[in-house]
Amino acid sequence: MNTIDKAPIEFYFDFSSPYGYFGSCRIDDIGQRHGREVIWRPYLMGAAMKLSGAKPLVERELICDYAHRDIPRSARRFGIPFNPPPPPFPLASIAACRVFYWLCDGDPAQARDFARRTYAALFVDGRNISEVDVVVDLASAAGANADDTRSALGDQAVKDRLRQETDGAIARGIFGSPYVIVDGEPFWGNDRLDEVDKWLETGGW
Amino acid sequence: MNTIDKAPIEFYFDFSSPYGYFGSCRIDDIGQRHGREVIWRPYLMGAAMKLSGAKPLVERELICDYAHRDIPRSARRFGIPFNPPPPPFPLASIAACRVFYWLCDGDPAQARDFARRTYAALFVDGRNISEVDVVVDLASAAGANADDTRSALGDQAVKDRLRQETDGAIARGIFGSPYVIVDGEPFWGNDRLDEVDKWLETGGW
């Protein structure tokens, strides 16, 4: 697989987004099929939602009911393990995001392992990933030292790193989860990943 | 084609919605492929958007930029003629909706012809379909008498008919365009029509 000349797929997501979770279970296969590296880029979608005028799904009448039906249906369609998370939901993903980038700057594969564990913790096991103890536990499972993880969570440089990532995402016009950019083309939503696949296959339209 | 035992596909849309227009160009083929009648049901999406807390795309930073890119790209993907409509946009579709139901109660096929002409007028020819004269002209092209159309537009029964349709749509939880219901399953968005097709093919999941 020659990935030297091809731009990577950038995969933006928020850890509290079920559609982001579904995308995370599918995007690497799409990358592999087309010889593209996939860069995982969690960010704080809430900051973008303020700008885009969107409210969380659970606060939006009608759409909320639809989402409650569509989310498990989407999981079934793609054969992805899913259990509706218990309250509180949606929840703050800031600790998980900080740990992700702290790990990523050392070893992107380890960060991705952590991200997968975090999504499964929330959307399969129903754990509260907004809690520092849970995030430290998940980082440990991915091979990180627990004390180092706790230190990183309080490190100003790590906080700044996430802020830059989120500001950068918003500056690029990103507002959803998942949100994919490939060859300069943006695609919003798990329901557009088939389109990403087709775009890469055909060279676009 | 035996459509006797199969429930129809209900196709909800707003005349000022570009994704509704794209859906209108695709839904009848899907119905035909699976031996399902398609019932076209325009409604006033703005009334539902108030409830769902959504703002029109053009008022939503970030999402607006994405939509301006995605809408023509979606048209290209599906080979649908499209020209971005000139201002004012979005526009009021109330007159077009009223004429649709007035025609529909006499001849559903004529109403559908009028709907197709209305969508093409807005999204291909750039005409202002919020204007009564334009709507009367389109109804005439679909075979209706111009004076009768003007009378219908002022008829309280016709106004009530549309109000009932819109209230009924909201009571069913409908908020978007296009929005499809088949065998009790709701599907929101032009980007879910492939899923509708697959659902009908497989019997669901």
Short mmCIF file of C-alpha atoms in Angstrom, two decimals:
data_model
loop_
_atom_site.label_atom_id
_atom_site.label_comp_id
_atom_site.label_asym_id
_atom_site.label_seq_id
_atom_site.Cartn_x
_atom_site.Cartn_y
_atom_site.Cartn_z
CA MET A 1 0.00 0.00 0.00
CA ASN A 2 1.61 3.23 -1.13
CA THR A 3 0.52 6.16 0.99
CA ILE A 4 3.47 8.40 0.23
CA ASP A 5 1.86 10.59 -2.39
CA LYS A 6 -1.65 10.65 -1.04
CA ALA A 7 -2.92 13.15 1.48
CA PRO A 8 -4.27 11.65 4.69
CA ILE A 9 -7.92 11.54 5.64
CA GLU A 10 -8.57 13.88 8.57
CA PHE A 11 -11.18 12.45 10.91
CA TYR A 12 -12.65 15.00 13.33
CA PHE A 13 -14.89 13.83 16.14
CA ASP A 14 -16.16 14.54 19.64
CA PHE A 15 -15.91 11.82 22.27
CA SER A 16 -19.52 12.35 23.39
CA SER A 17 -20.95 11.94 19.87
CA PRO A 18 -22.58 8.58 19.05
CA TYR A 19 -22.29 9.25 15.33
CA GLY A 20 -18.60 10.06 15.89
CA TYR A 21 -18.28 6.67 17.57
CA PHE A 22 -19.89 4.93 14.61
CA GLY A 23 -17.55 6.82 12.28
CA SER A 24 -14.55 5.76 14.35
CA CYS A 25 -15.52 2.12 13.75
CA ARG A 26 -15.60 2.65 9.99
CA ILE A 27 -13.05 5.27 8.95
CA ASP A 28 -9.88 3.18 9.20
CA ASP A 29 -11.32 0.56 6.84
CA ILE A 30 -12.09 3.30 4.33
CA GLY A 31 -8.56 4.66 4.63
CA GLN A 32 -7.04 1.23 4.20
CA ARG A 33 -9.19 0.49 1.16
CA HIS A 34 -7.81 3.54 -0.62
CA GLY A 35 -4.25 3.55 0.74
CA ARG A 36 -4.82 6.64 2.83
CA GLU A 37 -3.53 7.33 6.29
CA VAL A 38 -6.25 8.44 8.72
CA ILE A 39 -5.48 11.16 11.25
CA TRP A 40 -7.82 11.11 14.24
CA ARG A 41 -8.60 14.59 15.56
CA PRO A 42 -10.91 14.81 18.57
CA TYR A 43 -12.10 18.30 19.43
CA LEU A 44 -14.65 20.02 21.62
CA MET A 45 -17.69 20.19 19.39
CA GLY A 46 -19.60 22.30 21.91
CA ALA A 47 -17.37 25.27 21.08
CA ALA A 48 -18.27 24.95 17.40
CA MET A 49 -21.97 24.41 18.16
CA LYS A 50 -22.12 27.76 19.89
CA LEU A 51 -20.96 29.41 16.67
CA SER A 52 -23.15 27.34 14.37
CA GLY A 53 -26.23 28.04 16.46
CA ALA A 54 -26.84 24.35 17.09
CA LYS A 55 -28.12 22.94 20.34
CA PRO A 56 -27.31 19.44 21.62
CA LEU A 57 -29.66 16.85 20.14
CA VAL A 58 -31.19 16.06 23.52
CA GLU A 59 -32.34 19.67 23.88
CA ARG A 60 -34.06 19.74 20.52
CA GLU A 61 -37.64 18.57 20.44
CA LEU A 62 -38.57 16.32 17.49
CA ILE A 63 -34.93 15.85 16.46
CA CYS A 64 -34.22 14.29 19.85
CA ASP A 65 -36.94 11.67 19.35
CA TYR A 66 -35.61 10.92 15.88
CA ALA A 67 -32.05 10.58 17.17
CA HIS A 68 -33.13 8.18 19.90
CA ARG A 69 -34.52 5.95 17.19
CA ASP A 70 -31.86 6.52 14.55
CA ILE A 71 -28.79 5.99 16.74
CA PRO A 72 -29.44 2.36 17.71
CA ARG A 73 -30.77 1.70 14.20
CA SER A 74 -27.51 3.03 12.72
CA ALA A 75 -25.52 0.79 15.10
CA ARG A 76 -27.50 -2.24 13.93
CA ARG A 77 -27.03 -1.32 10.28
CA PHE A 78 -23.27 -1.23 10.60
CA GLY A 79 -23.00 -4.10 13.09
CA ILE A 80 -21.45 -1.86 15.74
CA PRO A 81 -21.86 -2.76 19.44
CA PHE A 82 -23.91 -0.05 21.11
CA ASN A 83 -25.81 0.51 24.34
CA PRO A 84 -27.50 3.87 24.95
CA PRO A 85 -25.33 5.64 27.54
CA PRO A 86 -26.92 6.33 30.94
CA PRO A 87 -27.17 9.92 32.21
CA PRO A 88 -25.34 12.24 32.28
CA PHE A 89 -25.45 12.60 28.51
CA PRO A 90 -24.13 14.41 26.60
CA LEU A 91 -21.11 14.79 28.81
CA ALA A 92 -17.88 16.77 28.87
CA SER A 93 -15.14 15.16 26.82
CA ILE A 94 -12.40 17.62 27.74
CA ALA A 95 -10.35 15.22 29.91
CA ALA A 96 -10.46 12.48 27.30
CA CYS A 97 -9.44 14.96 24.59
CA ARG A 98 -6.50 16.24 26.61
CA VAL A 99 -5.21 12.74 27.27
CA PHE A 100 -5.63 11.87 23.60
CA TYR A 101 -3.34 14.69 22.42
CA TRP A 102 -0.87 14.11 25.24
CA LEU A 103 -0.56 10.48 24.10
CA CYS A 104 -0.67 11.40 20.42
CA ASP A 105 2.37 13.63 20.65
CA GLY A 106 4.30 10.58 21.87
CA ASP A 107 2.68 7.73 19.96
CA PRO A 108 -0.34 8.27 17.65
CA ALA A 109 -1.14 4.53 17.65
CA GLN A 110 -1.40 4.54 21.44
CA ALA A 111 -3.64 7.62 21.30
CA ARG A 112 -5.91 5.87 18.83
CA ASP A 113 -6.06 2.79 21.07
CA PHE A 114 -7.05 5.08 23.92
CA ALA A 115 -9.71 6.73 21.75
CA ARG A 116 -11.25 3.38 20.82
CA ARG A 117 -11.32 2.34 24.47
CA THR A 118 -12.89 5.65 25.42
CA TYR A 119 -15.66 5.37 22.85
CA ALA A 120 -16.37 1.74 23.86
CA ALA A 121 -16.38 2.74 27.54
CA LEU A 122 -19.09 5.31 26.86
CA PHE A 123 -21.20 3.70 24.15
CA VAL A 124 -20.88 0.02 25.04
CA ASP A 125 -20.07 -0.15 28.76
CA GLY A 126 -21.95 2.99 29.84
CA ARG A 127 -19.05 4.48 31.79
CA ASN A 128 -18.88 8.19 32.59
CA ILE A 129 -15.89 9.33 30.52
CA SER A 130 -16.19 12.88 31.84
CA GLU A 131 -14.65 11.63 35.11
CA VAL A 132 -10.89 11.90 35.50
CA ASP A 133 -10.64 8.51 37.21
CA VAL A 134 -12.33 6.80 34.27
CA VAL A 135 -10.09 8.56 31.76
CA VAL A 136 -6.96 7.64 33.74
CA ASP A 137 -8.14 4.04 33.87
CA LEU A 138 -8.67 3.98 30.11
CA ALA A 139 -5.24 5.51 29.50
CA SER A 140 -3.73 2.84 31.74
CA ALA A 141 -5.47 0.15 29.73
CA ALA A 142 -3.83 1.69 26.65
CA GLY A 143 -0.43 1.38 28.35
CA ALA A 144 0.05 4.83 29.90
CA ASN A 145 1.28 5.36 33.45
CA ALA A 146 -1.57 6.49 35.71
CA ASP A 147 0.45 9.11 37.59
CA ASP A 148 1.81 10.53 34.35
CA THR A 149 -1.72 10.74 32.97
CA ARG A 150 -2.95 12.62 36.03
CA SER A 151 -0.03 15.04 35.75
CA ALA A 152 -0.71 15.57 32.05
CA LEU A 153 -4.34 16.44 32.77
CA GLY A 154 -3.20 19.38 34.89
CA ASP A 155 -0.43 20.49 32.55
CA GLN A 156 -1.00 23.91 30.97
CA ALA A 157 0.79 22.85 27.80
CA VAL A 158 -1.64 19.94 27.38
CA LYS A 159 -4.59 22.26 27.97
CA ASP A 160 -3.23 24.70 25.41
CA ARG A 161 -2.73 21.87 22.91
CA LEU A 162 -6.42 20.97 23.01
CA ARG A 163 -7.48 24.59 22.83
CA GLN A 164 -5.36 25.06 19.71
CA GLU A 165 -6.83 21.92 18.15
CA THR A 166 -10.38 23.09 18.82
CA ASP A 167 -9.73 26.65 17.67
CA GLY A 168 -8.02 25.28 14.58
CA ALA A 169 -10.96 23.01 13.80
CA ILE A 170 -13.41 25.89 14.07
CA ALA A 171 -11.15 28.10 11.93
CA ARG A 172 -11.36 25.40 9.25
CA GLY A 173 -15.16 25.53 9.43
CA ILE A 174 -15.61 22.24 11.27
CA PHE A 175 -18.74 21.96 13.40
CA GLY A 176 -19.93 18.34 13.52
CA SER A 177 -18.99 14.82 14.50
CA PRO A 178 -17.86 12.94 12.60
CA TYR A 179 -16.50 15.45 10.12
CA VAL A 180 -14.05 14.23 7.50
CA ILE A 181 -11.73 16.20 5.24
CA VAL A 182 -10.09 14.49 2.31
CA ASP A 183 -8.23 16.29 -0.47
CA GLY A 184 -9.74 19.55 0.73
CA GLU A 185 -13.31 18.22 0.57
CA PRO A 186 -15.40 18.27 3.75
CA PHE A 187 -17.96 15.57 4.56
CA TRP A 188 -20.21 15.90 7.60
CA GLY A 189 -21.85 12.95 9.31
CA ASN A 190 -21.59 9.22 9.69
CA ASP A 191 -24.19 9.01 6.93
CA ARG A 192 -21.66 10.53 4.52
CA LEU A 193 -18.88 8.00 5.01
CA ASP A 194 -20.16 5.93 2.09
CA GLU A 195 -19.82 9.13 0.08
CA VAL A 196 -16.22 9.57 1.28
CA ASP A 197 -15.57 6.01 0.13
CA LYS A 198 -17.12 6.71 -3.26
CA TRP A 199 -15.29 10.02 -3.58
CA LEU A 200 -11.94 8.29 -3.04
CA GLU A 201 -12.88 5.48 -5.42
CA THR A 202 -13.97 7.74 -8.26
CA GLY A 203 -11.75 10.77 -7.72
CA GLY A 204 -14.73 12.99 -6.97
CA TRP A 205 -17.47 14.70 -8.95
CA MET B 1 -46.02 -4.43 -9.93
CA ASN B 2 -48.27 -5.28 -6.99
CA THR B 3 -48.71 -2.35 -4.67
CA ILE B 4 -51.92 -3.54 -3.08
CA ASP B 5 -50.48 -5.07 0.07
CA LYS B 6 -47.61 -2.69 0.62
CA ALA B 7 -47.86 0.57 2.54
CA PRO B 8 -46.93 3.67 0.57
CA ILE B 9 -43.77 5.68 1.08
CA GLU B 10 -44.63 9.06 2.59
CA PHE B 11 -42.35 11.76 1.25
CA TYR B 12 -42.41 14.99 3.29
CA PHE B 13 -40.65 18.06 1.96
CA ASP B 14 -40.55 21.86 1.94
CA PHE B 15 -40.57 23.67 -1.39
CA SER B 16 -37.71 25.95 -0.34
CA SER B 17 -35.41 23.06 0.61
CA PRO B 18 -32.66 22.13 -1.87
CA TYR B 19 -32.23 18.70 -0.27
CA GLY B 20 -35.99 18.23 -0.56
CA TYR B 21 -35.64 19.03 -4.27
CA PHE B 22 -32.89 16.43 -4.66
CA GLY B 23 -35.05 13.92 -2.81
CA SER B 24 -37.99 14.69 -5.11
CA CYS B 25 -35.82 13.72 -8.08
CA ARG B 26 -35.00 10.34 -6.51
CA ILE B 27 -37.91 9.10 -4.41
CA ASP B 28 -40.23 7.91 -7.19
CA ASP B 29 -37.50 5.65 -8.61
CA ILE B 30 -37.05 4.11 -5.17
CA GLY B 31 -40.78 3.56 -4.84
CA GLN B 32 -40.98 1.99 -8.27
CA ARG B 33 -38.04 -0.31 -7.56
CA HIS B 34 -39.84 -1.77 -4.59
CA GLY B 35 -43.43 -1.64 -5.83
CA ARG B 36 -44.41 1.13 -3.42
CA GLU B 37 -46.66 4.06 -4.07
CA VAL B 38 -45.08 7.39 -3.06
CA ILE B 39 -47.26 10.02 -1.43
CA TRP B 40 -45.83 13.54 -1.76
CA ARG B 41 -46.52 15.70 1.28
CA PRO B 42 -45.18 19.25 1.21
CA TYR B 43 -45.41 21.12 4.50
CA LEU B 44 -44.16 24.31 6.10
CA MET B 45 -40.86 23.22 7.62
CA GLY B 46 -40.40 26.59 9.33
CA ALA B 47 -43.18 25.72 11.78
CA ALA B 48 -41.36 22.51 12.74
CA MET B 49 -37.98 24.26 12.92
CA LYS B 50 -39.30 26.57 15.59
CA LEU B 51 -40.12 23.54 17.73
CA SER B 52 -36.89 21.68 17.00
CA GLY B 53 -34.80 24.73 17.83
CA ALA B 54 -33.22 24.76 14.36
CA LYS B 55 -32.40 27.92 12.45
CA PRO B 56 -32.36 28.14 8.65
CA LEU B 57 -29.02 26.99 7.22
CA VAL B 58 -28.20 30.45 5.93
CA GLU B 59 -28.38 31.87 9.47
CA ARG B 60 -26.00 29.30 10.90
CA GLU B 61 -22.33 30.13 10.71
CA LEU B 62 -20.03 27.24 9.66
CA ILE B 63 -22.98 25.05 8.62
CA CYS B 64 -23.96 27.66 6.04
CA ASP B 65 -20.52 27.52 4.41
CA TYR B 66 -20.67 23.74 4.37
CA ALA B 67 -24.14 23.77 2.82
CA HIS B 68 -23.05 26.15 0.08
CA ARG B 69 -20.42 23.62 -0.88
CA ASP B 70 -22.40 20.45 -0.26
CA ILE B 71 -25.59 21.42 -2.10
CA PRO B 72 -24.07 21.80 -5.59
CA ARG B 73 -21.81 18.82 -4.90
CA SER B 74 -24.86 16.69 -4.05
CA ALA B 75 -26.55 17.82 -7.26
CA ARG B 76 -23.47 16.76 -9.25
CA ARG B 77 -23.32 13.41 -7.50
CA PHE B 78 -26.88 12.54 -8.42
CA GLY B 79 -26.83 14.20 -11.83
CA ILE B 80 -29.60 16.62 -10.90
CA PRO B 81 -29.85 20.00 -12.68
CA PHE B 82 -29.20 22.74 -10.13
CA ASN B 83 -28.45 26.44 -10.06
CA PRO B 84 -28.10 28.20 -6.71
CA PRO B 85 -31.25 30.28 -6.31
CA PRO B 86 -30.84 34.06 -6.24
CA PRO B 87 -32.05 36.05 -3.21
CA PRO B 88 -34.47 35.99 -1.54
CA PHE B 89 -33.55 32.61 -0.11
CA PRO B 90 -34.89 30.78 1.79
CA LEU B 91 -38.33 31.95 0.79
CA ALA B 92 -41.92 31.39 1.84
CA SER B 93 -43.44 28.32 0.24
CA ILE B 94 -46.94 28.80 1.60
CA ALA B 95 -48.60 29.69 -1.73
CA ALA B 96 -47.00 26.74 -3.51
CA CYS B 97 -48.06 24.42 -0.69
CA ARG B 98 -51.65 25.61 -0.79
CA VAL B 99 -51.88 25.14 -4.54
CA PHE B 100 -50.34 21.68 -4.21
CA TYR B 101 -53.05 20.43 -1.82
CA TRP B 102 -55.80 22.14 -3.74
CA LEU B 103 -54.68 20.29 -6.88
CA CYS B 104 -53.97 17.08 -4.97
CA ASP B 105 -57.52 16.79 -3.69
CA GLY B 106 -58.64 16.70 -7.33
CA ASP B 107 -55.78 14.86 -9.04
CA PRO B 108 -52.63 13.76 -7.17
CA ALA B 109 -50.70 13.28 -10.43
CA GLN B 110 -51.40 16.88 -11.44
CA ALA B 111 -50.28 18.07 -8.01
CA ARG B 112 -47.04 16.14 -8.40
CA ASP B 113 -46.48 17.65 -11.82
CA PHE B 114 -47.00 21.08 -10.26
CA ALA B 115 -44.53 20.21 -7.48
CA ARG B 116 -41.85 19.16 -9.94
CA ARG B 117 -42.35 22.36 -11.92
CA THR B 118 -42.18 24.41 -8.73
CA TYR B 119 -38.91 22.83 -7.60
CA ALA B 120 -37.38 23.27 -11.06
CA ALA B 121 -38.57 26.89 -11.18
CA LEU B 122 -36.72 27.63 -7.94
CA PHE B 123 -33.63 25.45 -8.17
CA VAL B 124 -32.98 25.45 -11.91
CA ASP B 125 -34.57 28.60 -13.30
CA GLY B 126 -34.10 30.82 -10.24
CA ARG B 127 -37.71 32.02 -10.10
CA ASN B 128 -39.22 33.44 -6.94
CA ILE B 129 -41.80 30.80 -6.02
CA SER B 130 -42.98 32.85 -3.04
CA GLU B 131 -44.79 35.14 -5.48
CA VAL B 132 -48.41 34.38 -6.25
CA ASP B 133 -48.00 35.21 -9.95
CA VAL B 134 -45.21 32.68 -10.29
CA VAL B 135 -47.20 30.00 -8.50
CA VAL B 136 -50.26 30.66 -10.67
CA ASP B 137 -48.07 30.44 -13.75
CA LEU B 138 -46.67 27.08 -12.63
CA ALA B 139 -50.15 25.76 -11.87
CA SER B 140 -51.23 26.84 -15.34
CA ALA B 141 -48.30 24.96 -16.84
CA ALA B 142 -49.56 21.90 -14.95
CA GLY B 143 -52.98 22.35 -16.54
CA ALA B 144 -54.90 24.33 -13.90
CA ASN B 145 -57.04 27.34 -14.70
CA ALA B 146 -55.33 30.56 -13.59
CA ASP B 147 -58.47 32.20 -12.17
CA ASP B 148 -59.37 29.04 -10.28
CA THR B 149 -55.85 28.91 -8.84
CA ARG B 150 -56.07 32.52 -7.66
CA SER B 151 -59.43 31.82 -6.05
CA ALA B 152 -58.08 28.71 -4.35
CA LEU B 153 -55.20 30.69 -2.87
CA GLY B 154 -57.69 32.89 -1.02
CA ASP B 155 -60.00 30.05 -0.01
CA GLN B 156 -60.18 29.47 3.76
CA ALA B 157 -60.71 25.74 3.22
CA VAL B 158 -57.48 25.55 1.24
CA LYS B 159 -55.63 27.49 3.94
CA ASP B 160 -57.04 25.16 6.59
CA ARG B 161 -56.00 22.12 4.56
CA LEU B 162 -52.35 23.19 4.59
CA ARG B 163 -52.47 24.08 8.26
CA GLN B 164 -53.80 20.61 9.04
CA GLU B 165 -51.08 19.01 6.94
CA THR B 166 -48.36 20.97 8.69
CA ASP B 167 -49.80 20.40 12.17
CA GLY B 168 -50.19 16.73 11.35
CA ALA B 169 -46.59 16.46 10.17
CA ILE B 170 -45.33 18.08 13.37
CA ALA B 171 -47.56 15.83 15.47
CA ARG B 172 -45.87 12.87 13.78
CA GLY B 173 -42.46 14.25 14.74
CA ILE B 174 -41.47 15.45 11.30
CA PHE B 175 -39.02 18.34 11.20
CA GLY B 176 -36.80 18.11 8.11
CA SER B 177 -36.80 18.03 4.32
CA PRO B 178 -36.81 15.52 2.84
CA TYR B 179 -38.23 13.30 5.55
CA VAL B 180 -39.46 9.86 4.56
CA ILE B 181 -41.66 7.42 6.46
CA VAL B 182 -41.91 3.85 5.31
CA ASP B 183 -43.54 1.04 7.30
CA GLY B 184 -43.44 3.30 10.36
CA GLU B 185 -39.70 3.97 10.03
CA PRO B 186 -38.58 7.61 9.69
CA PHE B 187 -35.57 8.64 7.57
CA TRP B 188 -34.35 12.23 7.56
CA GLY B 189 -32.32 13.73 4.77
CA ASN B 190 -31.49 13.24 1.12
CA ASP B 191 -28.36 11.45 2.33
CA ARG B 192 -30.58 8.73 3.81
CA LEU B 193 -32.46 7.82 0.64
CA ASP B 194 -29.92 5.10 -0.13
CA GLU B 195 -30.76 3.77 3.31
CA VAL B 196 -34.48 3.83 2.50
CA ASP B 197 -33.68 1.85 -0.63
CA LYS B 198 -31.65 -0.68 1.36
CA TRP B 199 -34.31 -0.89 4.08
CA LEU B 200 -36.96 -1.77 1.50
CA GLU B 201 -34.64 -4.24 -0.21
CA THR B 202 -33.68 -6.10 2.97
CA GLY B 203 -36.79 -5.68 5.08
CA GLY B 204 -34.94 -3.59 7.64
CA TRP B 205 -32.50 -4.24 10.47
#
